[in-house]
Coordinates of C-alpha atoms in Angstrom, one line a residue:
X21 CA -141.4 -172.4 67.5
X22 CA -144.6 -173.4 69.5
X23 CA -145.2 -176.9 70.2
X24 CA -147.9 -178.3 72.6
X25 CA -147.9 -181.6 74.6
X26 CA -151.2 -182.7 76.1
X27 CA -152.1 -185.4 78.7
X28 CA -155.1 -186.2 80.9
X29 CA -152.8 -186.4 83.7
X30 CA -150.3 -183.5 83.9
X31 CA -148.5 -182.8 87.2
X32 CA -149.4 -179.3 88.2
X33 CA -149.3 -177.7 91.8
X34 CA -148.9 -180.8 93.3
X35 CA -151.9 -182.9 91.8
X36 CA -152.6 -184.2 88.5
X37 CA -155.1 -182.7 85.9
X38 CA -155.6 -182.8 82.2
X39 CA -154.0 -179.9 80.4
X40 CA -152.0 -178.8 77.4
X41 CA -148.5 -177.6 78.1
X42 CA -147.8 -174.7 75.5
X43 CA -144.0 -174.5 74.7
X44 CA -142.4 -171.3 73.2
X45 CA -138.7 -171.6 72.3
X46 CA -138.0 -173.9 74.9
X47 CA -139.9 -172.3 77.8
X48 CA -143.6 -173.0 79.1
X49 CA -145.6 -170.1 77.7
X50 CA -148.9 -171.2 79.3
X51 CA -151.1 -174.1 80.6
X52 CA -154.3 -174.6 78.6
X53 CA -157.0 -177.0 78.9
X54 CA -156.5 -180.6 77.5
X55 CA -156.5 -180.6 73.8
X56 CA -156.8 -183.8 71.9
X57 CA -155.4 -182.2 68.7
X58 CA -152.2 -181.0 70.4
X59 CA -148.8 -181.7 68.6
X60 CA -148.1 -184.8 70.9
X61 CA -150.8 -186.3 73.1
X62 CA -150.0 -188.9 75.8
X63 CA -152.0 -192.1 75.9
X64 CA -154.3 -192.5 78.9
X65 CA -152.0 -194.8 80.7
X66 CA -149.0 -192.0 80.9
X67 CA -148.7 -189.0 83.0
X68 CA -146.7 -185.8 82.3
X69 CA -144.0 -185.1 84.7
X70 CA -141.5 -182.0 85.3
X71 CA -138.3 -183.1 84.6
X72 CA -136.4 -184.6 87.9
X73 CA -133.6 -183.0 89.4
X74 CA -130.8 -185.4 91.0
X75 CA -128.6 -183.2 92.8
X76 CA -126.0 -186.1 93.6
X77 CA -124.2 -187.6 90.6
X78 CA -120.6 -188.7 90.1
X79 CA -119.7 -188.5 86.3
X80 CA -116.3 -189.3 87.0
X81 CA -114.9 -187.3 83.9
X82 CA -112.2 -186.2 83.2
X83 CA -109.8 -188.9 84.6
X84 CA -112.0 -192.0 85.6
X85 CA -114.1 -191.8 82.3
X86 CA -113.9 -195.7 82.5
X87 CA -116.1 -195.8 85.3
X88 CA -118.8 -193.4 83.8
X89 CA -118.7 -190.1 81.7
X90 CA -120.5 -187.1 80.8
X91 CA -121.9 -188.9 77.5
X92 CA -123.0 -192.2 79.1
X93 CA -124.1 -190.6 82.6
X94 CA -126.4 -188.0 81.0
X95 CA -127.9 -190.5 78.6
X96 CA -128.8 -192.5 81.6
X97 CA -130.2 -189.4 83.3
X98 CA -132.5 -188.7 80.3
X99 CA -133.7 -192.4 80.2
X100 CA -134.5 -192.1 83.8
X101 CA -136.6 -188.9 83.6
X102 CA -133.6 -186.8 85.0
X103 CA -133.4 -183.5 83.0
X104 CA -131.0 -181.7 85.5
X105 CA -128.0 -183.6 87.4
X106 CA -125.3 -181.9 89.6
X107 CA -122.1 -183.5 89.4
X108 CA -120.0 -184.2 92.3
X109 CA -116.2 -183.2 92.7
X110 CA -115.0 -186.8 93.0
X111 CA -114.1 -189.3 91.4
X112 CA -112.7 -187.6 88.7
X113 CA -109.3 -186.5 88.1
X114 CA -108.5 -183.7 89.0
X115 CA -110.9 -183.4 91.7
X116 CA -113.1 -180.2 91.7
X117 CA -111.2 -178.2 94.3
X118 CA -109.7 -175.3 92.4
X119 CA -110.9 -173.0 89.4
X120 CA -108.6 -174.8 87.2
X121 CA -110.1 -178.2 88.0
X122 CA -113.5 -177.0 87.3
X123 CA -112.3 -175.5 83.9
X124 CA -111.0 -179.2 83.3
X125 CA -114.4 -180.5 84.1
X126 CA -116.2 -178.1 82.0
X127 CA -114.1 -178.8 79.1
X128 CA -114.4 -182.4 79.2
X129 CA -118.3 -181.8 79.5
X130 CA -118.4 -179.9 76.1
X131 CA -120.6 -181.4 73.3
X132 CA -121.4 -184.5 75.4
X133 CA -124.5 -183.1 77.6
X134 CA -128.1 -185.1 77.2
X135 CA -129.3 -183.1 79.9
X136 CA -128.4 -179.9 81.9
X137 CA -125.5 -180.1 84.5
X138 CA -124.4 -177.9 87.2
X139 CA -121.2 -178.6 89.5
X140 CA -120.4 -179.1 93.2
X141 CA -116.9 -178.1 94.3
X142 CA -115.0 -179.9 96.9
X143 CA -113.9 -178.7 100.4
X144 CA -110.7 -180.5 101.5
X145 CA -108.0 -179.4 104.0
X146 CA -105.8 -177.9 101.1
X147 CA -108.2 -175.3 99.9
X148 CA -109.9 -174.1 103.0
X149 CA -109.6 -170.1 103.1
X150 CA -109.9 -170.0 99.3
X151 CA -113.6 -171.5 98.6
X152 CA -115.1 -168.1 97.6
X153 CA -113.1 -168.0 94.3
X154 CA -114.6 -171.7 93.4
X155 CA -117.9 -170.5 94.2
X156 CA -117.4 -167.2 91.9
X157 CA -116.4 -169.5 89.1
X158 CA -119.7 -171.3 89.1
X159 CA -120.0 -174.2 91.6
X160 CA -123.4 -174.4 93.4
X161 CA -121.9 -175.3 96.8
X162 CA -119.1 -177.6 98.5
X163 CA -118.8 -181.2 99.2
X164 CA -116.9 -182.7 102.1
X165 CA -116.3 -185.9 103.9
X166 CA -115.9 -186.3 107.7
X167 CA -114.2 -189.8 106.9
X168 CA -111.9 -190.9 104.3
X169 CA -113.6 -190.4 100.9
X170 CA -111.7 -193.6 99.4
X171 CA -109.5 -191.8 97.0
X172 CA -106.4 -190.1 98.0
X173 CA -106.9 -186.9 96.0
X174 CA -109.9 -185.8 98.5
X175 CA -109.1 -185.7 101.9
X176 CA -111.5 -185.3 104.6
X177 CA -112.1 -182.7 107.2
X178 CA -111.5 -183.2 111.0
X179 CA -113.6 -181.4 113.6
X180 CA -111.8 -178.0 113.5
X181 CA -111.6 -178.0 109.7
X182 CA -115.5 -178.7 109.4
X183 CA -115.8 -175.6 111.6
X184 CA -113.5 -173.5 109.6
X185 CA -115.2 -174.5 106.5
X186 CA -118.8 -173.6 107.7
X187 CA -117.5 -170.4 108.9
X188 CA -115.8 -169.3 105.7
X189 CA -118.9 -170.4 103.7
X190 CA -121.4 -168.5 106.0
X191 CA -119.5 -165.2 104.8
X192 CA -121.0 -165.5 101.4
X193 CA -124.0 -167.8 102.5
X194 CA -122.3 -170.9 100.6
X195 CA -123.6 -174.4 101.1
X196 CA -121.6 -177.3 102.6
X197 CA -122.8 -180.7 101.5
X198 CA -121.6 -183.3 103.9
X199 CA -120.6 -187.2 103.7
X200 CA -121.5 -187.8 107.4
X201 CA -119.8 -190.7 108.9
X202 CA -117.5 -190.4 112.0
X203 CA -114.3 -192.5 111.3
X204 CA -114.0 -193.2 115.3
X205 CA -116.9 -195.6 114.7
X206 CA -115.8 -197.4 111.5
X207 CA -114.4 -200.7 112.5
X208 CA -113.0 -202.2 109.4
X209 CA -110.4 -201.3 106.6
X210 CA -109.6 -204.1 104.4
X211 CA -110.9 -207.7 103.9
X212 CA -114.1 -208.6 105.3
X213 CA -115.4 -211.6 103.4
X214 CA -118.3 -212.3 101.2
X215 CA -121.3 -211.7 103.9
X216 CA -123.3 -208.5 103.5
X217 CA -123.9 -208.1 107.2
X218 CA -120.3 -208.2 108.4
X219 CA -119.8 -205.1 105.9
X220 CA -122.9 -203.3 107.4
X221 CA -121.8 -204.0 111.0
X222 CA -118.5 -202.4 110.1
X223 CA -120.2 -199.1 109.5
X224 CA -122.7 -198.8 112.1
X225 CA -125.4 -196.3 112.6
X226 CA -123.5 -194.5 115.5
X227 CA -121.0 -193.4 113.1
X228 CA -123.8 -191.5 110.9
X229 CA -125.3 -189.9 114.2
X230 CA -122.1 -188.8 115.6
X231 CA -121.2 -187.1 112.4
X232 CA -124.7 -185.5 111.9
X233 CA -124.7 -184.3 115.3
X234 CA -121.1 -182.7 114.8
X235 CA -122.4 -181.2 111.4
X236 CA -125.6 -179.7 113.3
X237 CA -123.5 -178.2 116.4
X238 CA -121.1 -176.6 113.9
X239 CA -123.8 -175.1 111.7
X240 CA -125.4 -173.9 114.9
X241 CA -122.3 -172.1 116.0
X242 CA -121.5 -170.6 112.5
X243 CA -125.0 -169.9 111.3
X244 CA -124.0 -171.4 107.8
X245 CA -126.0 -173.7 105.6
X246 CA -125.5 -177.4 105.8
X247 CA -126.8 -180.5 104.1
X248 CA -126.3 -184.1 104.8
X249 CA -126.1 -186.3 101.8
X250 CA -127.2 -190.0 101.5
X251 CA -128.6 -190.5 104.8
X252 CA -129.0 -194.3 105.5
X253 CA -129.8 -194.4 109.2
X254 CA -133.4 -194.0 110.2
X255 CA -132.4 -193.1 113.7
X256 CA -130.3 -190.1 112.7
X257 CA -133.6 -188.2 111.8
X258 CA -134.4 -187.4 115.4
X259 CA -131.4 -185.2 115.7
X260 CA -132.3 -183.7 112.2
X261 CA -135.8 -183.2 113.3
X262 CA -134.8 -181.3 116.3
X263 CA -132.3 -179.2 114.5
X264 CA -134.9 -177.8 112.0
X265 CA -137.3 -177.1 114.5
X266 CA -134.5 -175.1 116.5
X267 CA -133.8 -173.1 113.4
X268 CA -130.5 -174.6 112.3
X269 CA -130.1 -174.2 108.6
X270 CA -130.1 -177.9 107.8
X271 CA -131.5 -180.1 104.9
X272 CA -130.9 -183.8 104.3
X273 CA -131.6 -186.3 101.4
X274 CA -131.7 -190.0 101.3
X275 CA -131.6 -192.3 98.2
X276 CA -133.6 -195.1 96.3
X277 CA -131.2 -197.9 97.4
X278 CA -131.9 -196.9 101.2
X279 CA -135.6 -196.7 100.6
X280 CA -136.1 -199.6 98.4
X281 CA -133.3 -202.3 99.3
X282 CA -132.9 -204.6 102.6
X283 CA -129.6 -205.4 103.8
X284 CA -131.1 -208.9 104.7
X285 CA -131.7 -209.8 101.0
X286 CA -128.4 -208.7 99.8
X287 CA -126.6 -211.8 98.1
X288 CA -123.1 -213.0 99.4
X289 CA -120.4 -211.5 97.4
X290 CA -122.9 -209.0 95.4
X291 CA -120.6 -205.9 95.2
X292 CA -123.4 -204.1 93.2
X293 CA -125.0 -203.5 96.8
X294 CA -122.0 -202.2 98.5
X295 CA -122.1 -198.3 99.3
X296 CA -121.1 -196.2 102.1
X297 CA -123.0 -195.8 104.3
X298 CA -124.5 -199.0 104.0
X299 CA -128.0 -200.3 102.9
X300 CA -129.3 -201.2 106.3
X301 CA -132.3 -203.4 107.5
X302 CA -136.1 -203.3 106.9
X303 CA -136.9 -201.4 110.4
X304 CA -134.6 -198.7 109.6
X305 CA -136.1 -198.5 106.0
X306 CA -139.4 -197.8 107.8
X307 CA -137.9 -194.8 109.9
X308 CA -136.5 -193.5 106.7
X309 CA -139.9 -193.5 105.0
X310 CA -141.4 -191.9 108.1
X311 CA -138.9 -189.2 107.6
X312 CA -140.0 -188.9 103.7
X313 CA -143.6 -188.8 105.0
X314 CA -143.4 -186.0 107.6
X315 CA -141.0 -183.8 105.6
X316 CA -138.0 -184.4 107.5
X317 CA -136.0 -185.6 104.4
X318 CA -136.0 -182.8 101.8
X319 CA -134.9 -184.9 98.8
X320 CA -134.5 -188.2 97.2
X321 CA -131.3 -188.6 95.0
X322 CA -129.5 -191.4 93.4
X323 CA -125.9 -190.9 94.7
X324 CA -125.2 -192.4 91.4
X325 CA -121.5 -193.6 92.0
X326 CA -120.6 -196.3 89.4
X327 CA -117.3 -198.1 88.9
X328 CA -115.9 -200.6 86.4
X329 CA -117.4 -204.0 86.6
X330 CA -114.1 -205.5 88.0
X331 CA -113.9 -202.9 90.8
X332 CA -117.5 -203.7 91.8
X333 CA -117.3 -207.5 91.3
X334 CA -114.8 -208.3 93.9
X335 CA -116.6 -211.0 96.2
X336 CA -115.2 -209.7 99.4
X337 CA -117.3 -206.9 100.5
X338 CA -114.5 -205.2 102.3
X339 CA -112.6 -205.1 99.0
X340 CA -115.1 -204.1 96.3
X341 CA -115.5 -200.6 95.3
X342 CA -118.6 -199.1 97.0
X343 CA -121.1 -196.9 95.2
X344 CA -124.7 -197.5 93.7
X345 CA -125.5 -197.0 90.2
X346 CA -129.1 -195.8 90.2
X347 CA -129.6 -192.7 88.1
X348 CA -131.6 -194.5 85.4
X349 CA -133.9 -196.5 87.7
X350 CA -134.3 -194.2 90.7
X351 CA -137.7 -192.7 89.8
X352 CA -139.0 -196.4 89.2
X353 CA -137.7 -198.1 92.3
X354 CA -139.0 -195.3 94.6
X355 CA -142.4 -195.4 92.9
X356 CA -142.7 -199.4 93.1
X357 CA -142.0 -199.3 97.0
X358 CA -144.2 -196.3 97.4
X359 CA -147.1 -198.0 96.0
X360 CA -146.5 -201.2 97.9
X361 CA -146.6 -198.8 101.0
X362 CA -149.8 -197.1 100.0
X363 CA -148.4 -193.7 99.2
X364 CA -149.8 -191.4 96.5
X365 CA -147.4 -190.8 93.7
X366 CA -147.9 -187.3 93.6
X367 CA -146.8 -186.7 97.3
X368 CA -143.3 -188.0 96.4
X369 CA -142.6 -186.1 93.4
X370 CA -141.4 -182.8 95.2
X371 CA -138.7 -185.0 96.6
X372 CA -137.5 -185.8 93.3
X373 CA -137.9 -182.5 91.6
X374 CA -138.2 -179.1 93.5
X375 CA -136.5 -180.7 96.7
X376 CA -133.1 -181.3 95.2
X377 CA -133.5 -178.1 92.9
X378 CA -134.1 -176.1 96.1
X379 CA -131.0 -177.7 97.9
X380 CA -128.6 -176.9 95.0
X381 CA -130.1 -173.3 94.4
X382 CA -131.7 -174.1 90.9
X383 CA -134.8 -171.9 90.9
X384 CA -137.4 -172.9 88.6
X385 CA -136.6 -176.2 88.0
X386 CA -138.8 -179.3 88.6
X387 CA -142.0 -177.6 87.8
X388 CA -144.4 -177.3 85.1
X389 CA -145.6 -173.8 85.2
X390 CA -145.6 -170.8 82.8
X391 CA -141.7 -169.5 82.8
X392 CA -140.1 -172.7 83.4
X393 CA -138.0 -174.7 81.1
X394 CA -139.8 -177.2 79.2
X395 CA -138.2 -179.9 80.9
X396 CA -140.9 -182.9 80.7
X397 CA -141.0 -186.5 81.1
X398 CA -144.0 -189.0 79.8
X399 CA -144.2 -191.7 82.7
X400 CA -146.2 -194.9 82.4
X401 CA -146.8 -195.5 86.2
X402 CA -148.6 -198.7 85.9
X403 CA -146.1 -200.3 83.2
X404 CA -143.9 -203.3 84.5
X405 CA -140.6 -204.0 83.3
X406 CA -137.6 -206.3 84.4
X407 CA -134.2 -204.2 85.2
X408 CA -131.6 -205.7 82.8
X409 CA -128.5 -203.9 83.7
X410 CA -127.0 -204.6 80.2
X411 CA -129.7 -202.5 78.6
X412 CA -129.3 -199.4 80.8
X413 CA -127.3 -196.5 79.6
X414 CA -124.4 -196.7 82.0
X415 CA -120.9 -197.2 80.9
X416 CA -120.7 -200.2 83.0
X417 CA -123.6 -202.7 83.2
X418 CA -124.0 -202.8 87.0
X419 CA -127.2 -202.6 89.1
X420 CA -128.5 -203.7 92.4
X421 CA -131.7 -204.0 90.9
X422 CA -130.8 -206.1 88.1
X423 CA -133.5 -208.8 87.3
X424 CA -136.2 -207.2 89.6
X425 CA -139.6 -206.1 88.2
X426 CA -140.1 -202.5 88.8
X427 CA -143.2 -200.6 88.1
X428 CA -143.3 -197.2 86.1
X429 CA -141.7 -196.7 82.7
X430 CA -140.1 -193.5 81.3
X431 CA -141.4 -193.3 77.8
X432 CA -139.9 -190.1 76.6
X433 CA -138.0 -187.0 78.1
X434 CA -138.0 -183.6 76.7
X435 CA -135.5 -181.0 77.4
X436 CA -136.7 -177.6 76.4
X437 CA -139.4 -179.0 74.6
X438 CA -137.2 -181.2 72.3
X439 CA -137.1 -185.0 72.8
X440 CA -133.8 -185.9 74.5
X441 CA -134.9 -189.5 75.0
X442 CA -137.5 -192.1 73.5
X443 CA -137.9 -195.5 75.0
X444 CA -136.2 -198.2 72.7
X445 CA -133.9 -195.7 70.7
X446 CA -130.5 -194.6 71.5
X447 CA -129.9 -191.3 73.1
X448 CA -128.4 -189.3 70.2
X449 CA -129.4 -185.6 71.2
X450 CA -126.8 -183.6 72.9
X451 CA -128.5 -180.3 73.8
X452 CA -127.7 -180.4 77.6
X453 CA -126.7 -177.0 79.0
X454 CA -124.4 -176.3 81.8
X455 CA -125.9 -174.3 84.7
X456 CA -123.3 -171.9 86.3
X457 CA -124.6 -169.5 89.1
X458 CA -123.8 -166.0 89.0
X459 CA -121.1 -165.1 91.8
X460 CA -122.8 -164.1 95.1
X461 CA -122.8 -160.5 95.9
X462 CA -122.0 -160.1 99.6
X463 CA -123.2 -156.7 101.0
X464 CA -120.6 -154.5 102.2

């Protein structure tokens, strides 16, 4: 079946141009001139974007489905213009640190996916030496923590274990993605009180910098690929720049909450803002934006990490559960702040599309081009809306942007040319697929 979607502004090769996207059996067949008689023609205030890729999403199923789940999480993705997510190996039960656990996760996902899903595996002390089997089973890479993860089932790696892990992955060119905080610089465990700045000071920038420098040194020695997740400290980017210039195989990401929220504006007792590493101040945010502009930061992804209202709602920042729900609002939040800073919308799109796709090894995603899957988004960049957490697709109505006015509305999302979400309507289509990379063949 052939369908055509036309817009006066289609994101093609880094710029907007009038075009008609011709779709044949779910794949983009060609790009034609704008045709006002196409099957679907976007109004003049909307742009046609490639589906976003979010390589950092906690869907929490099986085991903690009351926090989120494949059905609600992928619906939120579709409503946020995200057509591919990569699921984290925690906080589900079991954690994805074995082939059996991956099989359990895949079984739980069956029939629930509104968008496409790939999977990260976990690297923990207990499974070092057996990572290749999990890679061959279909994970796109491995997540580790250098400080306690917050759940007992997912232990963190010490310096020697980090080195062993990277050396093991280097053999088959596997990727390690790292939660980089050094526990030697973390100052609190337990009650801290309702003031956000006390929580922020308990996880200082030095913790990130020390951990990132440790990863850089180990990646340099082993030749392995490493990726730093959710960088919150702008001061850490100097080491990242130097490592990249040296040829260390390193990429980094940051998140909408670090780019758009300010520690000084967090209300007392507002657990919706708690995450690790923490949201920091305005000067730090400026440094992160500088890293976005100069290309040091490779991707902007949500780190969607929800929990129940009860866990998030504790008024003590030391006791509230950490994690930001941002999958559905990330595009609009980043676009809003970027416009305030005078940045061109099209300059940011690679960090939301091809950047995360490249990190996760998902070739051919995040573009509107012949041969690519027809994952498309109708986005109205000038339309404002007020975030109402209760109207988001999440299982739990929690958002640090609740009550804020953001700019940019996702009106429709297509998955392989078929509508997966339309604004104002419930998400009912479940045509998402798993993405399971083929086993890596290592030369003899």
